[in-house]
């Protein structure tokens, strides 16, 4: 047997050279010949293991992760198969501090396959499959590579095992599923169904299922095979400190800074600081903006609503606010984040002014972490962001992003032995770190290199026009309801979702985050996935820590920025108002109209004929009303309001029957009181006299309304004497209460359209609460309860062939019914 050496490569996970051995078997060779041939091979192997690789070339091992940024937009709707793709490397690929692929290298490929949703007839989700095939290094070397996309950074889409980017299903978003559940509960009432459907459509958008990757989108690409590249010249970033004296001064300054943030209310320990900037705040802002980061909005009613909407719709909210964390007694002077198209995942950083100076520049410290998902905290009974436990990854991300802009003049890694390398944040999540901090100095950053640099042609539309989108939404909704709108599917889905949720809480399904690398002053500054961290230390500076783990708290007066208390007229303008109100119901005309019918036929028992008149003098008494509303504030002075009201009054039905017996006319009179129930769905355009920020806002409104009016009890059920005949026939001809088709006197309803006017005022009592006083009046046609019931019975009569009804023309109802409401209530505002 002969062991033949073919080649070797360095494996980054094991840290060893692996040898490919080819085995050749020869039955005709003797054992002595085998030993003689084995000895030279072993000697050659030992020599290769001991000698460095050949000068001028290095091997980038399979499995290496490359961080790239797209330089052209791609989307599933208009991008085509075979289109070229170019991205730029934004972080070094290095092994043991040696840079193998420097930032600025280009990586090129093609769109292998693109599937769009289109009309939604064939597929519900979109797919983009990119294959990167060439690597262009800064020295002009072009290498052929084989890769697979591993992750799309901070995106709602996911990457499957084949490296394809898979889009979301619009009918699977949290908002759509919640709206579907609540709407299905209201489906028993057509008016409530119309209100709930319109309210959810106005509050939540139907999520766009097409994939859009704009310029600046960031991906992690994994090498599938080794690639040999020439050694690259990579100039390390200059250090911040120049000698031991400056390093001691820097260490002393960092030691004075608090390193642990705390929550605002409970003062629980939260994030660890991991970055220090020595530059004016305006310069820091410019550098981050150039790198694609954006400032977070302040927490307010409006931003809470936008956050809820982004979470429900699985859409982007780049300026989403952050929870308030204090550093000592200081609030952050700047909060920044970076995401692609989701609220659930984002890079984010809080920057604090610490009252220190370095070489004439103000010093700021920051805590940076990456949100990687949404989870539920049983301890806090609320949904929270899940973070990447290895917070040093985010430290590397911040520095790499700023280095790409060209705004960094110096960077240095400083060890802090007093910082715990394993702890938990305020929500109980682990924080794993080497304890180090990155020190960064910046130039004025007036001409930075931007993250949204674009090459090539401008991409086409990333979604279809409005008409196609409406058709697609209808088809996708119908498709979802047909396939998933059953108890079996819902039950199985609920079990699977619950299992995923509890496994994610326990950490079973949490995949390890990719390792990020950055080279600072010639040192590799990273954290390995297995939790073993190379700590960068300065032996001459490391000594006993005096006072143990203490934090230096700054005087609150040293902060240059203070929080100003808002006046009531400076309250954030509400975008949405969710209201509930109740009050009294009045009628402008107490009569609902007089009705009359002539009933004739043959007595089934005696065989004789009969004829009598039935008239109704309908009276309505005052009642009560309760309802809810959704108001969308589109401008400062105009709003759009959707309302649902449940109104109940007292209806008195007077019946007069005239029967001829011989020569005498016998009169029968009966009066019954029943409830008159009206459900109303209305839209109103609301015109305010004062802007949204004001505490007191009077208004007037007008708009259309749709009502379903019916009696709470069928009066004929309790009829006696002559009217029992009518009851029996009507009761046998129609089923009771089926909204608009059953006779009203059996509990059926009458649909009527109408108009509405009104006015009132709103009074802001708190940031999120508003008191309301409203007066509304709805005008509809008078309901014809008697005619609709008995005429419909005659039309469907099969009890007596000669049963006939004829309306009395001069007693038919005329005019309109006016309903006035005076209500009080409260609205919760976003």
PDB file of C-alpha atoms in Angstrom, residues 21-177:
ATOM      1  CA  UNK A  21      -4.058  11.122   0.919  1.00  0.00           C
ATOM      2  CA  UNK A  22      -4.574   8.882  -1.979  1.00  0.00           C
ATOM      3  CA  UNK A  23      -4.329   5.191  -1.284  1.00  0.00           C
ATOM      4  CA  UNK A  24      -2.842   2.890  -3.875  1.00  0.00           C
ATOM      5  CA  UNK A  25      -2.891  -0.793  -3.218  1.00  0.00           C
ATOM      6  CA  UNK A  26      -0.492  -3.209  -4.826  1.00  0.00           C
ATOM      7  CA  UNK A  27      -0.837  -6.905  -3.904  1.00  0.00           C
ATOM      8  CA  UNK A  28       2.373  -7.764  -5.794  1.00  0.00           C
ATOM      9  CA  UNK A  29       4.565  -5.508  -3.657  1.00  0.00           C
ATOM     10  CA  UNK A  30       6.345  -6.787  -0.638  1.00  0.00           C
ATOM     11  CA  UNK A  31       6.114  -5.281   2.819  1.00  0.00           C
ATOM     12  CA  UNK A  32       9.720  -4.086   2.663  1.00  0.00           C
ATOM     13  CA  UNK A  33       9.077  -2.201  -0.575  1.00  0.00           C
ATOM     14  CA  UNK A  34       6.041  -0.625   1.036  1.00  0.00           C
ATOM     15  CA  UNK A  35       8.121   0.661   3.971  1.00  0.00           C
ATOM     16  CA  UNK A  36      10.819   1.990   1.652  1.00  0.00           C
ATOM     17  CA  UNK A  37       8.304   3.993  -0.319  1.00  0.00           C
ATOM     18  CA  UNK A  38       6.443   5.266   2.750  1.00  0.00           C
ATOM     19  CA  UNK A  39       9.527   6.864   4.296  1.00  0.00           C
ATOM     20  CA  UNK A  40      10.105   9.542   1.596  1.00  0.00           C
ATOM     21  CA  UNK A  41       6.421  10.475   1.584  1.00  0.00           C
ATOM     22  CA  UNK A  42       6.455  11.004   5.348  1.00  0.00           C
ATOM     23  CA  UNK A  43       9.582  13.123   5.052  1.00  0.00           C
ATOM     24  CA  UNK A  44       7.966  15.281   2.359  1.00  0.00           C
ATOM     25  CA  UNK A  45       4.840  15.679   4.464  1.00  0.00           C
ATOM     26  CA  UNK A  46       6.808  16.780   7.491  1.00  0.00           C
ATOM     27  CA  UNK A  47       8.726  19.289   5.439  1.00  0.00           C
ATOM     28  CA  UNK A  48       5.563  20.830   4.033  1.00  0.00           C
ATOM     29  CA  UNK A  49       3.963  21.142   7.455  1.00  0.00           C
ATOM     30  CA  UNK A  50       7.023  22.917   8.837  1.00  0.00           C
ATOM     31  CA  UNK A  51       7.603  25.276   5.921  1.00  0.00           C
ATOM     32  CA  UNK A  52       5.439  28.358   5.247  1.00  0.00           C
ATOM     33  CA  UNK A  53       3.239  28.493   2.124  1.00  0.00           C
ATOM     34  CA  UNK A  54       4.820  29.511  -1.134  1.00  0.00           C
ATOM     35  CA  UNK A  55       5.546  33.220  -1.338  1.00  0.00           C
ATOM     36  CA  UNK A  56       3.134  35.361  -3.282  1.00  0.00           C
ATOM     37  CA  UNK A  57       0.019  33.189  -2.971  1.00  0.00           C
ATOM     38  CA  UNK A  58      -2.450  32.290  -0.231  1.00  0.00           C
ATOM     39  CA  UNK A  59      -5.447  29.993  -0.085  1.00  0.00           C
ATOM     40  CA  UNK A  60      -8.805  31.259   1.085  1.00  0.00           C
ATOM     41  CA  UNK A  61     -10.405  28.176   2.650  1.00  0.00           C
ATOM     42  CA  UNK A  62     -13.837  26.831   1.829  1.00  0.00           C
ATOM     43  CA  UNK A  63     -16.377  28.005   4.368  1.00  0.00           C
ATOM     44  CA  UNK A  64     -14.906  31.493   4.611  1.00  0.00           C
ATOM     45  CA  UNK A  65     -17.610  34.135   4.952  1.00  0.00           C
ATOM     46  CA  UNK A  66     -17.479  37.234   2.750  1.00  0.00           C
ATOM     47  CA  UNK A  67     -19.460  40.342   3.682  1.00  0.00           C
ATOM     48  CA  UNK A  68     -20.603  42.172   0.560  1.00  0.00           C
ATOM     49  CA  UNK A  69     -22.793  45.137  -0.395  1.00  0.00           C
ATOM     50  CA  UNK A  70     -24.811  45.286  -3.620  1.00  0.00           C
ATOM     51  CA  UNK A  71     -23.959  48.101  -6.022  1.00  0.00           C
ATOM     52  CA  UNK A  72     -27.113  47.731  -8.093  1.00  0.00           C
ATOM     53  CA  UNK A  73     -30.742  47.111  -7.289  1.00  0.00           C
ATOM     54  CA  UNK A  74     -32.297  43.689  -7.792  1.00  0.00           C
ATOM     55  CA  UNK A  75     -35.954  42.796  -7.501  1.00  0.00           C
ATOM     56  CA  UNK A  76     -38.098  39.803  -8.251  1.00  0.00           C
ATOM     57  CA  UNK A  77     -40.624  41.749 -10.323  1.00  0.00           C
ATOM     58  CA  UNK A  78     -38.516  43.280 -13.095  1.00  0.00           C
ATOM     59  CA  UNK A  79     -35.050  41.672 -12.829  1.00  0.00           C
ATOM     60  CA  UNK A  80     -34.510  38.846 -15.318  1.00  0.00           C
ATOM     61  CA  UNK A  81     -32.685  35.533 -15.322  1.00  0.00           C
ATOM     62  CA  UNK A  82     -29.042  35.790 -16.362  1.00  0.00           C
ATOM     63  CA  UNK A  83     -28.656  39.450 -15.414  1.00  0.00           C
ATOM     64  CA  UNK A  84     -25.212  40.414 -14.114  1.00  0.00           C
ATOM     65  CA  UNK A  85     -24.738  41.306 -10.457  1.00  0.00           C
ATOM     66  CA  UNK A  86     -21.899  43.214  -8.811  1.00  0.00           C
ATOM     67  CA  UNK A  87     -21.160  43.782  -5.142  1.00  0.00           C
ATOM     68  CA  UNK A  88     -18.233  45.120  -3.137  1.00  0.00           C
ATOM     69  CA  UNK A  89     -16.488  43.453  -0.208  1.00  0.00           C
ATOM     70  CA  UNK A  90     -16.972  45.609   2.922  1.00  0.00           C
ATOM     71  CA  UNK A  91     -15.056  43.616   5.548  1.00  0.00           C
ATOM     72  CA  UNK A  92     -11.696  41.832   5.434  1.00  0.00           C
ATOM     73  CA  UNK A  93     -11.507  38.069   5.037  1.00  0.00           C
ATOM     74  CA  UNK A  94      -8.592  37.096   7.241  1.00  0.00           C
ATOM     75  CA  UNK A  95      -7.002  34.116   8.972  1.00  0.00           C
ATOM     76  CA  UNK A  96      -4.832  34.686  12.048  1.00  0.00           C
ATOM     77  CA  UNK A  97      -4.543  38.393  11.295  1.00  0.00           C
ATOM     78  CA  UNK A  98      -3.465  37.923   7.665  1.00  0.00           C
ATOM     79  CA  UNK A  99      -5.849  39.654   5.268  1.00  0.00           C
ATOM     80  CA  UNK A 100      -6.638  37.304   2.382  1.00  0.00           C
ATOM     81  CA  UNK A 101      -9.419  39.337   0.731  1.00  0.00           C
ATOM     82  CA  UNK A 102      -9.265  43.052   1.553  1.00  0.00           C
ATOM     83  CA  UNK A 103     -12.255  45.410   1.666  1.00  0.00           C
ATOM     84  CA  UNK A 104     -12.894  47.096  -1.655  1.00  0.00           C
ATOM     85  CA  UNK A 105     -12.567  43.878  -3.651  1.00  0.00           C
ATOM     86  CA  UNK A 106     -15.362  43.290  -6.149  1.00  0.00           C
ATOM     87  CA  UNK A 107     -17.424  40.138  -6.391  1.00  0.00           C
ATOM     88  CA  UNK A 108     -19.408  39.476  -9.568  1.00  0.00           C
ATOM     89  CA  UNK A 109     -22.070  36.990 -10.532  1.00  0.00           C
ATOM     90  CA  UNK A 110     -25.407  36.395 -12.239  1.00  0.00           C
ATOM     91  CA  UNK A 111     -29.053  35.995 -11.346  1.00  0.00           C
ATOM     92  CA  UNK A 112     -29.493  32.291 -11.864  1.00  0.00           C
ATOM     93  CA  UNK A 113     -33.251  32.251 -11.338  1.00  0.00           C
ATOM     94  CA  UNK A 114     -35.880  34.864 -10.539  1.00  0.00           C
ATOM     95  CA  UNK A 115     -39.510  34.017  -9.759  1.00  0.00           C
ATOM     96  CA  UNK A 116     -42.015  36.776  -9.165  1.00  0.00           C
ATOM     97  CA  UNK A 117     -45.449  36.608  -7.578  1.00  0.00           C
ATOM     98  CA  UNK A 118     -47.124  38.611 -10.333  1.00  0.00           C
ATOM     99  CA  UNK A 119     -50.905  38.120 -10.180  1.00  0.00           C
ATOM    100  CA  UNK A 120     -50.568  35.394  -7.542  1.00  0.00           C
ATOM    101  CA  UNK A 121     -52.022  32.682  -9.762  1.00  0.00           C
ATOM    102  CA  UNK A 122     -48.971  30.396  -9.773  1.00  0.00           C
ATOM    103  CA  UNK A 123     -47.057  31.236  -6.602  1.00  0.00           C
ATOM    104  CA  UNK A 124     -47.543  33.122  -3.347  1.00  0.00           C
ATOM    105  CA  UNK A 125     -43.884  33.946  -2.673  1.00  0.00           C
ATOM    106  CA  UNK A 126     -41.018  35.331  -4.748  1.00  0.00           C
ATOM    107  CA  UNK A 127     -37.521  33.862  -5.157  1.00  0.00           C
ATOM    108  CA  UNK A 128     -34.129  35.263  -6.163  1.00  0.00           C
ATOM    109  CA  UNK A 129     -31.123  32.992  -6.649  1.00  0.00           C
ATOM    110  CA  UNK A 130     -27.747  34.736  -7.047  1.00  0.00           C
ATOM    111  CA  UNK A 131     -24.521  32.917  -7.905  1.00  0.00           C
ATOM    112  CA  UNK A 132     -21.280  34.876  -7.473  1.00  0.00           C
ATOM    113  CA  UNK A 133     -18.600  33.464  -9.760  1.00  0.00           C
ATOM    114  CA  UNK A 134     -15.679  35.911  -9.895  1.00  0.00           C
ATOM    115  CA  UNK A 135     -13.595  37.816  -7.375  1.00  0.00           C
ATOM    116  CA  UNK A 136     -11.732  40.924  -8.539  1.00  0.00           C
ATOM    117  CA  UNK A 137      -9.011  41.952  -6.096  1.00  0.00           C
ATOM    118  CA  UNK A 138      -7.654  45.515  -5.752  1.00  0.00           C
ATOM    119  CA  UNK A 139      -4.459  44.563  -7.602  1.00  0.00           C
ATOM    120  CA  UNK A 140      -6.487  43.532 -10.673  1.00  0.00           C
ATOM    121  CA  UNK A 141      -6.354  39.770 -10.092  1.00  0.00           C
ATOM    122  CA  UNK A 142      -9.521  37.974 -11.241  1.00  0.00           C
ATOM    123  CA  UNK A 143     -10.207  34.681  -9.499  1.00  0.00           C
ATOM    124  CA  UNK A 144     -12.964  32.181 -10.227  1.00  0.00           C
ATOM    125  CA  UNK A 145     -14.947  31.292  -7.122  1.00  0.00           C
ATOM    126  CA  UNK A 146     -17.861  29.103  -6.163  1.00  0.00           C
ATOM    127  CA  UNK A 147     -20.168  30.553  -3.533  1.00  0.00           C
ATOM    128  CA  UNK A 148     -23.551  30.263  -1.884  1.00  0.00           C
ATOM    129  CA  UNK A 149     -25.512  33.105  -0.306  1.00  0.00           C
ATOM    130  CA  UNK A 150     -25.706  32.410   3.430  1.00  0.00           C
ATOM    131  CA  UNK A 151     -27.694  35.369   4.746  1.00  0.00           C
ATOM    132  CA  UNK A 152     -29.446  38.534   3.646  1.00  0.00           C
ATOM    133  CA  UNK A 153     -28.638  41.060   6.357  1.00  0.00           C
ATOM    134  CA  UNK A 154     -31.513  42.445   8.477  1.00  0.00           C
ATOM    135  CA  UNK A 155     -34.189  41.312   6.041  1.00  0.00           C
ATOM    136  CA  UNK A 156     -37.673  39.876   6.330  1.00  0.00           C
ATOM    137  CA  UNK A 157     -36.733  37.358   3.625  1.00  0.00           C
ATOM    138  CA  UNK A 158     -34.773  34.203   4.454  1.00  0.00           C
ATOM    139  CA  UNK A 159     -32.140  32.168   2.626  1.00  0.00           C
ATOM    140  CA  UNK A 160     -32.847  28.460   2.151  1.00  0.00           C
ATOM    141  CA  UNK A 161     -30.322  25.625   2.150  1.00  0.00           C
ATOM    142  CA  UNK A 162     -29.667  26.022  -1.559  1.00  0.00           C
ATOM    143  CA  UNK A 163     -28.724  29.684  -1.130  1.00  0.00           C
ATOM    144  CA  UNK A 164     -31.929  31.056  -2.652  1.00  0.00           C
ATOM    145  CA  UNK A 165     -33.505  34.204  -1.199  1.00  0.00           C
ATOM    146  CA  UNK A 166     -37.146  33.423  -0.443  1.00  0.00           C
ATOM    147  CA  UNK A 167     -39.748  36.163  -0.068  1.00  0.00           C
ATOM    148  CA  UNK A 168     -42.550  36.447   2.453  1.00  0.00           C
ATOM    149  CA  UNK A 169     -46.136  35.289   2.029  1.00  0.00           C
ATOM    150  CA  UNK A 170     -48.386  38.326   2.379  1.00  0.00           C
ATOM    151  CA  UNK A 171     -51.172  36.291   3.973  1.00  0.00           C
ATOM    152  CA  UNK A 172     -48.817  35.022   6.691  1.00  0.00           C
ATOM    153  CA  UNK A 173     -47.931  38.354   8.297  1.00  0.00           C
ATOM    154  CA  UNK A 174     -48.978  38.843  11.950  1.00  0.00           C
ATOM    155  CA  UNK A 175     -51.304  41.691  11.030  1.00  0.00           C
ATOM    156  CA  UNK A 176     -53.087  39.772   8.290  1.00  0.00           C
ATOM    157  CA  UNK A 177     -53.586  36.724  10.497  1.00  0.00           C
TER     158      UNK A 177
END
